[in-house]
CSV table of C-alpha atoms in Angstrom, one decimal:
chain,number,residue,atom,x,y,z
S,280,MET,CA,-141.4,105.0,-13.4
S,281,SER,CA,-144.7,105.3,-15.1
S,282,ASN,CA,-146.8,102.3,-16.0
S,283,LYS,CA,-146.4,101.9,-19.8
S,284,ARG,CA,-149.3,99.4,-20.2
S,285,THR,CA,-152.4,100.6,-21.9
S,286,TYR,CA,-155.8,99.8,-20.4
S,287,PRO,CA,-159.2,99.8,-22.0
S,288,GLU,CA,-161.4,102.8,-21.0
S,289,GLY,CA,-162.9,102.3,-17.5
S,290,VAL,CA,-160.4,99.7,-16.3
S,291,PRO,CA,-158.9,100.9,-13.0
S,292,ARG,CA,-155.1,101.1,-12.8
S,293,TRP,CA,-152.3,102.5,-10.7
S,294,VAL,CA,-150.3,105.1,-12.7
S,295,ASP,CA,-147.1,103.9,-10.9
S,296,THR,CA,-147.1,100.3,-9.7
S,297,GLU,CA,-148.2,100.4,-6.1
S,298,GLN,CA,-146.3,98.1,-3.8
S,299,PRO,CA,-147.1,98.9,-0.1
S,300,ASP,CA,-144.9,97.5,2.6
S,301,VAL,CA,-146.6,95.0,4.9
S,302,ASP,CA,-145.4,93.2,8.0
S,303,ASP,CA,-146.5,89.8,6.8
S,304,ALA,CA,-147.1,89.1,3.1
S,305,ASP,CA,-149.1,85.9,3.8
S,306,ALA,CA,-151.4,87.6,6.3
S,307,ALA,CA,-151.8,90.6,4.0
S,308,ALA,CA,-152.7,88.4,1.0
S,309,SER,CA,-155.3,86.7,3.1
S,310,ALA,CA,-156.7,90.1,4.1
S,311,VAL,CA,-156.9,91.1,0.4
S,312,ARG,CA,-159.0,88.0,-0.3
S,313,ALA,CA,-161.2,88.7,2.7
S,314,ALA,CA,-161.8,92.3,1.5
S,315,GLY,CA,-162.9,91.1,-1.9
S,316,GLY,CA,-159.7,91.3,-3.9
S,317,SER,CA,-157.7,88.4,-5.4
S,318,VAL,CA,-154.2,87.2,-5.2
S,319,THR,CA,-152.6,86.4,-8.6
S,320,LEU,CA,-149.2,85.5,-7.3
S,321,GLU,CA,-149.2,83.8,-3.9
S,322,PRO,CA,-146.6,85.2,-1.4
S,323,VAL,CA,-143.1,84.1,-2.4
S,324,ASP,CA,-139.6,84.8,-1.2
S,325,ALA,CA,-137.8,87.3,-3.4
S,326,GLY,CA,-134.4,86.3,-2.4
S,327,PRO,CA,-133.0,87.8,0.8
S,328,GLY,CA,-134.5,91.2,-0.1
S,329,GLY,CA,-138.0,90.3,1.1
S,330,ARG,CA,-141.3,88.5,0.3
S,331,LEU,CA,-143.8,89.6,-2.3
S,332,ALA,CA,-147.3,88.9,-3.6
S,333,ALA,CA,-149.3,90.2,-6.6
S,334,CYS,CA,-152.9,91.2,-6.1
S,335,VAL,CA,-155.9,92.7,-7.9
S,336,ASP,CA,-158.5,94.9,-6.1
S,337,PRO,CA,-162.2,94.2,-6.6
S,338,ARG,CA,-162.5,96.6,-9.5
S,339,GLY,CA,-159.5,95.2,-11.4
S,340,ALA,CA,-156.5,97.4,-10.4
S,341,ARG,CA,-153.3,95.4,-10.0
S,342,PHE,CA,-150.9,96.0,-7.1
S,343,ARG,CA,-148.2,94.1,-5.2
S,344,LEU,CA,-147.4,93.6,-1.5
S,345,TRP,CA,-143.9,93.8,-0.2
S,346,GLN,CA,-142.6,92.3,3.1
S,347,PRO,CA,-139.2,93.9,3.4
S,348,ARG,CA,-136.2,92.1,4.8
S,349,ARG,CA,-132.9,93.4,3.3
S,350,ARG,CA,-134.5,95.6,0.7
S,351,LEU,CA,-136.5,98.1,2.8
S,352,GLY,CA,-138.1,100.1,0.0
S,353,ALA,CA,-138.4,103.9,0.0
S,354,GLN,CA,-136.5,105.3,2.9
S,355,LEU,CA,-137.4,108.8,2.0
S,356,ALA,CA,-140.6,110.3,0.8
S,357,ASN,CA,-142.1,113.7,0.1
S,358,ALA,CA,-138.6,115.3,-0.3
S,359,ALA,CA,-137.1,116.7,-3.4
S,360,GLY,CA,-136.0,113.9,-5.7
S,361,SER,CA,-137.8,111.2,-3.7
S,362,TRP,CA,-141.1,109.3,-4.0
S,363,ASN,CA,-144.1,111.5,-3.6
S,364,PHE,CA,-147.4,109.7,-4.3
S,365,SER,CA,-149.0,107.0,-6.4
S,366,ASP,CA,-152.3,107.6,-8.3
S,367,LEU,CA,-155.1,105.1,-8.7
S,368,HIS,CA,-157.3,105.9,-11.7
S,369,THR,CA,-160.7,104.4,-11.0
S,370,GLY,CA,-164.3,105.2,-11.8
S,371,ASP,CA,-165.4,104.5,-8.2
S,372,ALA,CA,-163.2,106.4,-5.7
S,373,ALA,CA,-165.5,105.4,-2.8
S,374,ALA,CA,-165.2,101.7,-3.5
S,375,ALA,CA,-161.4,102.1,-3.9
S,376,THR,CA,-161.0,103.9,-0.6
S,377,GLY,CA,-163.4,101.3,1.0
S,378,PHE,CA,-161.0,98.6,-0.1
S,379,TYR,CA,-157.6,100.1,0.5
S,380,ALA,CA,-158.1,102.3,3.6
S,381,PRO,CA,-159.1,99.4,6.0
S,382,LEU,CA,-156.7,96.9,4.3
S,383,PHE,CA,-153.7,99.1,5.1
S,384,GLY,CA,-155.0,101.1,8.1
S,385,LEU,CA,-155.1,104.4,6.2
S,386,GLY,CA,-157.1,107.5,6.8
S,387,VAL,CA,-159.2,109.0,4.0
S,388,ARG,CA,-159.5,112.7,3.0
S,389,ARG,CA,-162.1,113.1,0.2
S,390,TYR,CA,-162.1,116.1,-2.2
S,391,ARG,CA,-162.9,117.0,-5.8
S,392,ILE,CA,-160.5,118.1,-8.5
S,393,ARG,CA,-163.4,119.2,-10.6
S,394,ASP,CA,-167.1,118.9,-10.0
S,395,ASP,CA,-167.3,115.7,-12.0
S,396,ASP,CA,-164.0,114.2,-10.7
S,397,PRO,CA,-164.1,112.9,-7.1
S,398,ALA,CA,-160.8,112.0,-5.5
S,399,ALA,CA,-159.5,110.8,-2.2
S,400,ARG,CA,-156.2,110.9,-0.4
S,401,LEU,CA,-155.1,107.9,1.7
S,402,ARG,CA,-152.5,108.4,4.4
């Protein structure tokens, strides 16, 4: 499901809404703030399915946190017909990886798509 919103040139955004699973939405929201991001919707129960929070990274890209209970999220990834990846379009890949990698305990692989287009993969 692609993000249908339009953003002014230079505003970072996730192409598909990013919603990583976390063990504790309240602790993760606190970690977002400590890392320089902001929380626009405080952690709240989303029925019996789980708990969620809405956040913005330091450069303005919106994302959500999901603490699963009954609704576990993607159970299959990187297989035909399943979720594959989410793209963050930003003018500062280094700042984005500096925010997201430690926040979610991810490793970083940096590369370039073109000479003028730095990118990184978080895993």
